[in-house]
Structures are given as structure tokens and as C-alpha cells.
Amino acid sequence: MRDAQDRPIRYLRLSLTEACQMRCVYCRPALLTQSSQTGRLTPNEIQTLVCHLVSNHGLTKVRLTGGDPTARPDLIEIIERIASIPGISDLAMTTNGLSLASHAKDYANAGLGRVNVSLDSLNPKRFTNMTGVDAMKRVLAGIDAAIDSGLTPVKLNTVVLNHENLADLPALVQYAAMRRVEIRFIELMPMGPLAEHWTDRYVPASRMRNALSKIITGWQTAPQGSDSAQTYDVTLRDGQHARIGFITPMSCNFCSACNRLRITSDGSIYPCLMDQPRGNLTEAIRPKFDADRLDRLLSEAIQAKAPEHPVTGVAVMTQIGG
Ligand code: SAM
């Protein structure tokens, strides 16, 4: 699949649910009502959809997201079904990390390749302030379990907020260096009803780099992976090495290389994270799968993919999955 800008679309980010065990201040508006659990794409529908995208449209990469994918009781079955599809070279999951200490092995055994785990602070109080749960130790145990279970490379995601966790960046880099995992610092995006706090809370990557300068002696551009981060290999003053990524949707967007298609748990198709949904694919899979209709819907949505993302996102992040 190619969009109107001739960008190839090979990467599906599938939001399995908008439910999440955390209440991150930058992600989930307090007033979000829980949507119905019925009507969500079933494991069978997900498998049929992914199979179709792989066989007919060159899809190679799937990321499970949410809400939190681990809030779905049928997550293991979904992983198994996607992992069984030949042609998927990368099956990853973004998670808050709460269930990894007990289930990382199960996810790996089911066929999950790797995880990105959100970690906003190593200060327990700030972690709780930002996420709404007192669970930093559990997440840290989950990161270790993911590494031990081979869900690698494990990557850590930190959304950086002014007046909140900017001062925590050096400790987070030192932690990542000790665990030999990459850490990515994410610029806050103005999404849904939370957009009104953006001006006060936004920190551009240049300020994040400044906040790190006291512990880093050298920055070297790392080989660019397939994702959206600007990545650096750095040497710390204590002699350790770390890999740091900056995800800069606001100060320097990466839209020209965007190869993503997003589908939410209710079947809505989002060609761009910050745009409105462009159709819903359930009409092509219920009551029975109609490949031609699905292709028409996908094609219309992808042709509507904006050359660059709008300034403000209409969707709530916890629904679309980041
Ligand atoms: N619950 C999972 C988690 O905690 O990672 C997956 C869903 S979460 C919506 C996916 C990613 O979006 C996380 O890395 C999160 O930090 C990021 N995110 C959420 N809200 C954001 C915002 N307003 N701006 C930038 N990134 C955001």
C-alpha cells in the first residue's frame, strides 16, 4: 500500500483496547468513560485482518498497543494468532509494564518478539503522580522479566513533562545504561482534551539534551533504526555507555518517513495519529469477511493520510495507542 505521498505503508499499530490500569496525566483524560468491551475486534478478526494485510499489501510489522494490551484477557491468543502468520518479521508490544513480572515468559512463548515499556520516573512519588498508580517497583521488576524472557531489544519510553520529570532524565539514562536497554524521550503531543495543558508542559528535545549534558561526555549519532526516534550512542561521565532516542513529533516531525497505519479496537482506521478516523473496517468483516470492501476502505483511508500531522490531535491517546 502507498499513500498519496508515495509513502509505503507496512507497519500496523493495533490498539487492542482503550482500557488501561494506569491513569497517566498526559495520556488519559480523567473524564474518559470506559467504552463497551463488546464490539471490539476479536482474535479471529484480528488474525484475518493481519493475514490479509500481509498477503495482499506487504505488511511486515505489527505493534500491539492500547490503552494497555495487557488489559485484554485474550491477549495471549491474539499474540499467538498474529505470530502464526508467515511474513510478520516484527511483532512488538507497547505496555505500561505492570503485568510483565508475572507474564513476560507467557508473552514470549506465545510468539511476541519484543516490548517497549513506559517508564516516566525513577522517583516513586513522581512515578505515582504521573501514572496514577503506586507501582514503580512492579514496573522495574517487569522490565527485568522482559529482558530475562528475551523480549528484546527492550526499549523504555519516557514522556517528558515540564515541572515534572525533566530533572529525572539523568537517573533514567543511568538506569538504562546499567540494564543495557535503549531509552527514548518523547515530546508531549497535544491530544484530545489534554491539549489545553500542552503549552505549559511541553519540553522540546533540545531542552532534554541540555538536561542530560551534566552526565554525558559525548554524543554520537547511532545507526537509524526503522522507527521514528533520533538515536544517539552516548558515553556517560562514569564511563558507562547508553543509547538514547528522542521522539520529536513536535519540534521536528518525521511525517515524511511515516509508514504507519493505525487501527483501534473498535475497527476505526486512523492513517495519522493526530488526525480523525477515516472509516471503520468492521463493515467489511462483519457479518462476513469481504476482501474487496476492506481494500476499498483501506485505500480511501490511506489516500487521506495527511502529508504532515495536524498541530493538535483529535483522538485521546489511550484510545488510539500512541
Ligand atoms: N499503555 C501502554 C504504555 O503505557 O506504553 C501503551 C499505550 S500508550 C498510549 C503508548 C505510548 O504513547 C506510550 O509510550 C506513552 O508514553 C505515549 N503517550 C501517551 N500520551 C502521550 C502524549 N500526549 N504525547 C506523547 N506521547 C504520549
CSV table of N, CA, C and O in Angstrom, one decimal, residues 19 73 113 155 169 188 208 222 227 272 275 321:
chain,number,residue,atom,x,y,z
A,19,ALA,N,-8.9,0.4,27.5
A,19,ALA,CA,-8.7,0.2,28.9
A,19,ALA,C,-7.2,0.2,29.3
A,19,ALA,O,-6.4,-0.3,28.6
A,73,PRO,N,-8.1,-9.8,28.3
A,73,PRO,CA,-7.9,-11.2,28.8
A,73,PRO,C,-7.5,-12.2,27.7
A,73,PRO,O,-6.9,-13.2,28.0
A,113,GLY,N,7.7,-10.7,20.0
A,113,GLY,CA,9.1,-10.6,19.8
A,113,GLY,C,9.8,-9.6,20.8
A,113,GLY,O,10.9,-9.9,21.3
A,155,LYS,N,12.9,-1.6,24.9
A,155,LYS,CA,13.1,-0.1,24.9
A,155,LYS,C,12.2,0.5,25.9
A,155,LYS,O,11.1,0.1,26.2
A,169,LEU,N,15.8,12.8,34.1
A,169,LEU,CA,16.3,12.2,32.9
A,169,LEU,C,17.7,11.6,33.1
A,169,LEU,O,18.0,10.5,32.6
A,188,LEU,N,5.9,15.8,24.4
A,188,LEU,CA,4.5,15.7,24.6
A,188,LEU,C,3.7,16.2,23.4
A,188,LEU,O,4.0,17.2,22.8
A,208,MET,N,15.8,18.7,26.6
A,208,MET,CA,16.0,17.4,27.2
A,208,MET,C,17.6,17.1,27.1
A,208,MET,O,18.2,16.6,28.1
A,222,ALA,N,23.6,7.3,16.3
A,222,ALA,CA,23.6,5.9,16.2
A,222,ALA,C,22.9,5.5,14.8
A,222,ALA,O,22.2,6.4,14.2
A,227,ASP,N,12.4,3.0,13.3
A,227,ASP,CA,11.4,3.8,13.9
A,227,ASP,C,11.7,5.3,13.9
A,227,ASP,O,12.6,5.7,13.2
A,272,CYS,N,-3.3,8.7,10.4
A,272,CYS,CA,-2.4,9.5,11.1
A,272,CYS,C,-2.8,9.6,12.6
A,272,CYS,O,-4.0,9.8,12.9
A,275,ASP,N,-4.8,12.8,13.4
A,275,ASP,CA,-6.0,13.1,12.5
A,275,ASP,C,-7.2,12.4,13.0
A,275,ASP,O,-7.1,11.5,13.9
A,321,GLY,N,-3.6,4.7,21.0
A,321,GLY,CA,-2.4,3.9,21.3
A,321,GLY,C,-1.1,4.4,21.0
A,321,GLY,O,-0.1,3.7,21.1
